[in-house]
Amino acid sequence: MCMHCGKSNHDDVVAAHSNQLRDGKGRGLKAHDYRIAYLCYVCHLELDQGKDMSKQERVEMWEEAHRKSIGWLCESNRLIVK
């Protein structure tokens, strides 16, 4: 499920990496794999290439989706912290 729009996964929800420098993003480098948010193709495209959101709105969108993604991973026992 897309953690931004709530769309069900029809093989188009992916782990979208953070675009923020503080998360390890750099020219030609993806952020760390633990800084991901599950987003559908449309939301991922809007986040990375869209023109309708400000930089701050993009950060807020990704951060909220990231929190939901990590919550889902833990609550569904796909990620277990010991």
Short mmCIF file of N, CA, C and O in Angstrom, two decimals:
data_model
loop_
_atom_site.label_atom_id
_atom_site.label_comp_id
_atom_site.label_asym_id
_atom_site.label_seq_id
_atom_site.Cartn_x
_atom_site.Cartn_y
_atom_site.Cartn_z
N MET A 1 0.84 -1.18 0.00
CA MET A 1 0.00 0.00 0.00
C MET A 1 0.89 1.25 0.00
O MET A 1 1.91 1.28 0.69
N CYS A 2 0.49 2.23 -0.78
CA CYS A 2 1.20 3.50 -0.80
C CYS A 2 0.96 4.20 0.53
O CYS A 2 -0.19 4.37 0.95
N MET A 3 2.02 4.61 1.19
CA MET A 3 1.91 5.25 2.49
C MET A 3 1.62 6.74 2.39
O MET A 3 1.53 7.41 3.41
N HIS A 4 1.42 7.23 1.17
CA HIS A 4 0.99 8.63 1.01
C HIS A 4 -0.48 8.70 0.61
O HIS A 4 -1.27 9.28 1.33
N CYS A 5 -0.84 8.08 -0.49
CA CYS A 5 -2.22 8.20 -0.98
C CYS A 5 -3.11 7.04 -0.55
O CYS A 5 -4.33 7.12 -0.68
N GLY A 6 -2.50 5.95 -0.06
CA GLY A 6 -3.29 4.80 0.39
C GLY A 6 -3.67 3.81 -0.69
O GLY A 6 -4.37 2.84 -0.42
N LYS A 7 -3.20 4.04 -1.91
CA LYS A 7 -3.53 3.14 -3.02
C LYS A 7 -3.00 1.73 -2.73
O LYS A 7 -1.89 1.55 -2.24
N SER A 8 -3.82 0.74 -3.05
CA SER A 8 -3.39 -0.65 -2.89
C SER A 8 -2.23 -0.96 -3.82
O SER A 8 -2.09 -0.36 -4.89
N ASN A 9 -1.41 -1.92 -3.41
CA ASN A 9 -0.25 -2.30 -4.21
C ASN A 9 -0.66 -3.22 -5.34
O ASN A 9 -1.14 -4.31 -5.11
N HIS A 10 -0.48 -2.74 -6.56
CA HIS A 10 -0.69 -3.54 -7.76
C HIS A 10 0.64 -3.64 -8.50
O HIS A 10 0.74 -3.30 -9.68
N ASP A 11 1.68 -4.05 -7.76
CA ASP A 11 3.04 -4.15 -8.27
C ASP A 11 3.62 -2.81 -8.70
O ASP A 11 4.51 -2.75 -9.55
N ASP A 12 3.12 -1.72 -8.11
CA ASP A 12 3.69 -0.41 -8.45
C ASP A 12 4.12 0.36 -7.21
O ASP A 12 4.55 1.50 -7.31
N VAL A 13 4.03 -0.24 -6.02
CA VAL A 13 4.52 0.41 -4.80
C VAL A 13 5.97 -0.01 -4.60
O VAL A 13 6.29 -1.20 -4.62
N VAL A 14 6.82 0.99 -4.43
CA VAL A 14 8.25 0.73 -4.30
C VAL A 14 8.80 1.43 -3.06
O VAL A 14 8.17 2.32 -2.50
N ALA A 15 9.99 1.04 -2.66
CA ALA A 15 10.69 1.70 -1.56
C ALA A 15 11.39 2.94 -2.12
O ALA A 15 12.42 2.83 -2.78
N ALA A 16 10.80 4.09 -1.90
CA ALA A 16 11.35 5.35 -2.40
C ALA A 16 12.35 5.89 -1.38
O ALA A 16 12.00 6.13 -0.22
N HIS A 17 13.60 6.05 -1.79
CA HIS A 17 14.64 6.54 -0.90
C HIS A 17 14.48 8.04 -0.66
O HIS A 17 13.97 8.77 -1.51
N SER A 18 14.95 8.47 0.49
CA SER A 18 14.94 9.89 0.83
C SER A 18 15.79 10.67 -0.19
O SER A 18 16.79 10.17 -0.69
N ASN A 19 15.38 11.90 -0.45
CA ASN A 19 16.14 12.79 -1.33
C ASN A 19 16.94 13.82 -0.54
O ASN A 19 17.43 14.79 -1.10
N GLN A 20 17.07 13.61 0.77
CA GLN A 20 17.71 14.59 1.64
C GLN A 20 19.18 14.26 1.87
O GLN A 20 19.55 13.10 2.07
N LEU A 21 20.01 15.28 1.86
CA LEU A 21 21.45 15.11 2.10
C LEU A 21 21.72 14.46 3.45
O LEU A 21 22.61 13.63 3.57
N ARG A 22 20.95 14.83 4.46
CA ARG A 22 21.18 14.30 5.81
C ARG A 22 21.00 12.79 5.87
O ARG A 22 21.44 12.15 6.82
N ASP A 23 20.32 12.21 4.88
CA ASP A 23 20.08 10.78 4.84
C ASP A 23 21.07 10.03 3.94
O ASP A 23 20.91 8.85 3.68
N GLY A 24 22.08 10.75 3.48
CA GLY A 24 23.10 10.11 2.65
C GLY A 24 22.93 10.32 1.16
O GLY A 24 23.72 9.84 0.35
N LYS A 25 21.90 11.06 0.75
CA LYS A 25 21.66 11.33 -0.66
C LYS A 25 22.74 12.27 -1.18
O LYS A 25 23.13 13.23 -0.51
N GLY A 26 23.24 11.98 -2.35
CA GLY A 26 24.23 12.83 -2.97
C GLY A 26 24.20 12.64 -4.47
O GLY A 26 23.46 11.80 -4.98
N ARG A 27 24.96 13.39 -5.17
CA ARG A 27 24.98 13.27 -6.63
C ARG A 27 25.41 11.86 -7.00
O ARG A 27 26.51 11.42 -6.70
N GLY A 28 24.50 11.13 -7.62
CA GLY A 28 24.77 9.76 -8.03
C GLY A 28 24.66 8.75 -6.90
O GLY A 28 24.96 7.58 -7.11
N LEU A 29 24.25 9.19 -5.72
CA LEU A 29 24.13 8.29 -4.56
C LEU A 29 22.71 8.30 -4.02
O LEU A 29 22.10 9.35 -3.89
N LYS A 30 22.20 7.13 -3.72
CA LYS A 30 20.91 7.02 -3.05
C LYS A 30 21.13 7.13 -1.55
O LYS A 30 22.21 6.84 -1.04
N ALA A 31 20.09 7.53 -0.84
CA ALA A 31 20.14 7.55 0.63
C ALA A 31 20.22 6.12 1.14
O ALA A 31 20.00 5.16 0.40
N HIS A 32 20.50 6.00 2.41
CA HIS A 32 20.60 4.69 3.05
C HIS A 32 19.29 3.91 2.87
O HIS A 32 18.20 4.49 2.83
N ASP A 33 19.39 2.59 2.81
CA ASP A 33 18.21 1.74 2.61
C ASP A 33 17.23 1.79 3.78
O ASP A 33 16.07 1.45 3.61
N TYR A 34 17.66 2.21 4.94
CA TYR A 34 16.72 2.32 6.06
C TYR A 34 15.94 3.64 6.02
O TYR A 34 15.05 3.86 6.83
N ARG A 35 16.25 4.50 5.08
CA ARG A 35 15.50 5.75 4.89
C ARG A 35 14.65 5.63 3.63
O ARG A 35 14.94 6.20 2.58
N ILE A 36 13.60 4.83 3.73
CA ILE A 36 12.69 4.59 2.61
C ILE A 36 11.26 4.89 3.02
O ILE A 36 10.93 4.92 4.20
N ALA A 37 10.43 5.11 2.03
CA ALA A 37 8.99 5.26 2.21
C ALA A 37 8.32 4.48 1.08
O ALA A 37 8.74 4.59 -0.08
N TYR A 38 7.32 3.69 1.41
CA TYR A 38 6.61 2.93 0.38
C TYR A 38 5.64 3.85 -0.34
O TYR A 38 4.69 4.37 0.24
N LEU A 39 5.91 4.09 -1.62
CA LEU A 39 5.10 4.99 -2.44
C LEU A 39 4.73 4.33 -3.75
O LEU A 39 5.53 3.57 -4.32
N CYS A 40 3.53 4.64 -4.25
CA CYS A 40 3.12 4.15 -5.57
C CYS A 40 3.85 4.97 -6.63
O CYS A 40 4.47 5.99 -6.35
N TYR A 41 3.75 4.51 -7.86
CA TYR A 41 4.44 5.16 -8.98
C TYR A 41 4.07 6.64 -9.08
O TYR A 41 4.94 7.50 -9.24
N VAL A 42 2.78 6.95 -8.96
CA VAL A 42 2.32 8.34 -9.13
C VAL A 42 2.89 9.24 -8.03
O VAL A 42 3.41 10.32 -8.31
N CYS A 43 2.82 8.78 -6.77
CA CYS A 43 3.34 9.59 -5.66
C CYS A 43 4.86 9.71 -5.73
O CYS A 43 5.41 10.78 -5.45
N HIS A 44 5.53 8.63 -6.11
CA HIS A 44 7.00 8.66 -6.23
C HIS A 44 7.41 9.64 -7.32
O HIS A 44 8.33 10.45 -7.14
N LEU A 45 6.71 9.61 -8.45
CA LEU A 45 6.99 10.53 -9.55
C LEU A 45 6.76 11.98 -9.11
O LEU A 45 7.58 12.86 -9.39
N GLU A 46 5.65 12.23 -8.42
CA GLU A 46 5.34 13.58 -7.95
C GLU A 46 6.41 14.06 -6.97
O GLU A 46 6.85 15.22 -7.03
N LEU A 47 6.85 13.17 -6.09
CA LEU A 47 7.87 13.53 -5.12
C LEU A 47 9.19 13.88 -5.81
O LEU A 47 9.82 14.88 -5.48
N ASP A 48 9.62 13.07 -6.76
CA ASP A 48 10.92 13.25 -7.40
C ASP A 48 10.92 14.27 -8.53
O ASP A 48 11.91 14.97 -8.72
N GLN A 49 9.84 14.36 -9.30
CA GLN A 49 9.87 15.18 -10.50
C GLN A 49 8.71 16.14 -10.64
O GLN A 49 8.70 16.93 -11.59
N GLY A 50 7.76 16.08 -9.74
CA GLY A 50 6.58 16.94 -9.85
C GLY A 50 6.90 18.40 -9.60
O GLY A 50 7.94 18.74 -9.05
N LYS A 51 5.97 19.25 -9.99
CA LYS A 51 6.16 20.68 -9.85
C LYS A 51 5.09 21.33 -8.98
O LYS A 51 5.04 22.55 -8.85
N ASP A 52 4.23 20.50 -8.38
CA ASP A 52 3.11 21.05 -7.61
C ASP A 52 3.41 21.26 -6.13
O ASP A 52 2.62 21.87 -5.43
N MET A 53 4.56 20.76 -5.65
CA MET A 53 4.89 20.90 -4.23
C MET A 53 6.18 21.69 -4.05
O MET A 53 7.10 21.57 -4.86
N SER A 54 6.23 22.44 -2.96
CA SER A 54 7.47 23.12 -2.61
C SER A 54 8.44 22.09 -2.03
O SER A 54 8.06 20.96 -1.72
N LYS A 55 9.70 22.50 -1.86
CA LYS A 55 10.70 21.61 -1.27
C LYS A 55 10.25 21.17 0.12
O LYS A 55 10.37 20.00 0.48
N GLN A 56 9.74 22.10 0.91
CA GLN A 56 9.29 21.77 2.27
C GLN A 56 8.11 20.79 2.23
O GLN A 56 8.06 19.86 3.04
N GLU A 57 7.19 20.97 1.31
CA GLU A 57 6.07 20.03 1.18
C GLU A 57 6.56 18.64 0.79
O GLU A 57 6.02 17.64 1.27
N ARG A 58 7.56 18.57 -0.05
CA ARG A 58 8.14 17.27 -0.43
C ARG A 58 8.76 16.58 0.77
O ARG A 58 8.57 15.38 0.97
N VAL A 59 9.51 17.34 1.56
CA VAL A 59 10.14 16.77 2.77
C VAL A 59 9.05 16.26 3.71
O VAL A 59 9.14 15.14 4.22
N GLU A 60 8.03 17.05 3.94
CA GLU A 60 6.95 16.65 4.84
C GLU A 60 6.21 15.42 4.33
O GLU A 60 5.88 14.52 5.10
N MET A 61 5.94 15.38 3.02
CA MET A 61 5.26 14.22 2.42
C MET A 61 6.09 12.96 2.63
O MET A 61 5.58 11.93 3.07
N TRP A 62 7.38 13.05 2.33
CA TRP A 62 8.24 11.88 2.44
C TRP A 62 8.38 11.45 3.90
O TRP A 62 8.30 10.27 4.21
N GLU A 63 8.58 12.40 4.81
CA GLU A 63 8.74 12.08 6.23
C GLU A 63 7.51 11.36 6.79
O GLU A 63 7.63 10.38 7.53
N GLU A 64 6.33 11.83 6.44
CA GLU A 64 5.10 11.19 6.92
C GLU A 64 4.98 9.77 6.35
O GLU A 64 4.67 8.82 7.07
N ALA A 65 5.26 9.62 5.07
CA ALA A 65 5.20 8.29 4.44
C ALA A 65 6.28 7.37 5.02
O ALA A 65 6.04 6.17 5.20
N HIS A 66 7.43 7.91 5.35
CA HIS A 66 8.50 7.12 5.97
C HIS A 66 8.05 6.60 7.34
O HIS A 66 8.21 5.42 7.63
N ARG A 67 7.48 7.48 8.16
CA ARG A 67 7.01 7.06 9.48
C ARG A 67 5.96 5.96 9.35
O ARG A 67 5.99 4.97 10.07
N LYS A 68 5.04 6.12 8.42
CA LYS A 68 4.01 5.10 8.21
C LYS A 68 4.62 3.79 7.71
O LYS A 68 4.19 2.71 8.12
N SER A 69 5.63 3.89 6.85
CA SER A 69 6.28 2.69 6.31
C SER A 69 6.99 1.91 7.41
O SER A 69 6.85 0.69 7.50
N ILE A 70 7.75 2.61 8.25
CA ILE A 70 8.46 1.94 9.34
C ILE A 70 7.45 1.37 10.34
O ILE A 70 7.62 0.25 10.83
N GLY A 71 6.39 2.10 10.60
CA GLY A 71 5.34 1.58 11.48
C GLY A 71 4.73 0.30 10.94
O GLY A 71 4.55 -0.68 11.67
N TRP A 72 4.43 0.29 9.65
CA TRP A 72 3.86 -0.91 9.03
C TRP A 72 4.84 -2.08 9.09
O TRP A 72 4.45 -3.21 9.39
N LEU A 73 6.11 -1.82 8.81
CA LEU A 73 7.12 -2.88 8.88
C LEU A 73 7.18 -3.50 10.27
O LEU A 73 7.26 -4.72 10.41
N CYS A 74 7.13 -2.67 11.30
CA CYS A 74 7.20 -3.18 12.67
C CYS A 74 5.90 -3.88 13.08
O CYS A 74 5.93 -4.98 13.65
N GLU A 75 4.77 -3.26 12.80
CA GLU A 75 3.48 -3.82 13.21
C GLU A 75 3.15 -5.12 12.50
O GLU A 75 2.44 -5.96 13.04
N SER A 76 3.67 -5.30 11.30
CA SER A 76 3.41 -6.53 10.54
C SER A 76 4.50 -7.58 10.76
O SER A 76 4.51 -8.60 10.09
N ASN A 77 5.40 -7.31 11.71
CA ASN A 77 6.51 -8.20 12.05
C ASN A 77 7.46 -8.47 10.88
O ASN A 77 8.12 -9.50 10.85
N ARG A 78 7.53 -7.55 9.93
CA ARG A 78 8.49 -7.67 8.85
C ARG A 78 9.84 -7.09 9.26
O ARG A 78 10.86 -7.40 8.69
N LEU A 79 9.81 -6.24 10.28
CA LEU A 79 11.02 -5.67 10.86
C LEU A 79 10.90 -5.85 12.36
O LEU A 79 9.97 -5.33 12.99
N ILE A 80 11.80 -6.61 12.93
CA ILE A 80 11.78 -6.87 14.37
C ILE A 80 13.04 -6.28 14.99
O ILE A 80 14.15 -6.62 14.61
N VAL A 81 12.84 -5.37 15.92
CA VAL A 81 13.95 -4.73 16.61
C VAL A 81 14.16 -5.47 17.93
O VAL A 81 13.24 -5.62 18.71
N LYS A 82 15.37 -5.94 18.14
CA LYS A 82 15.69 -6.68 19.38
C LYS A 82 16.55 -5.87 20.29
O LYS A 82 17.29 -5.05 19.91
#
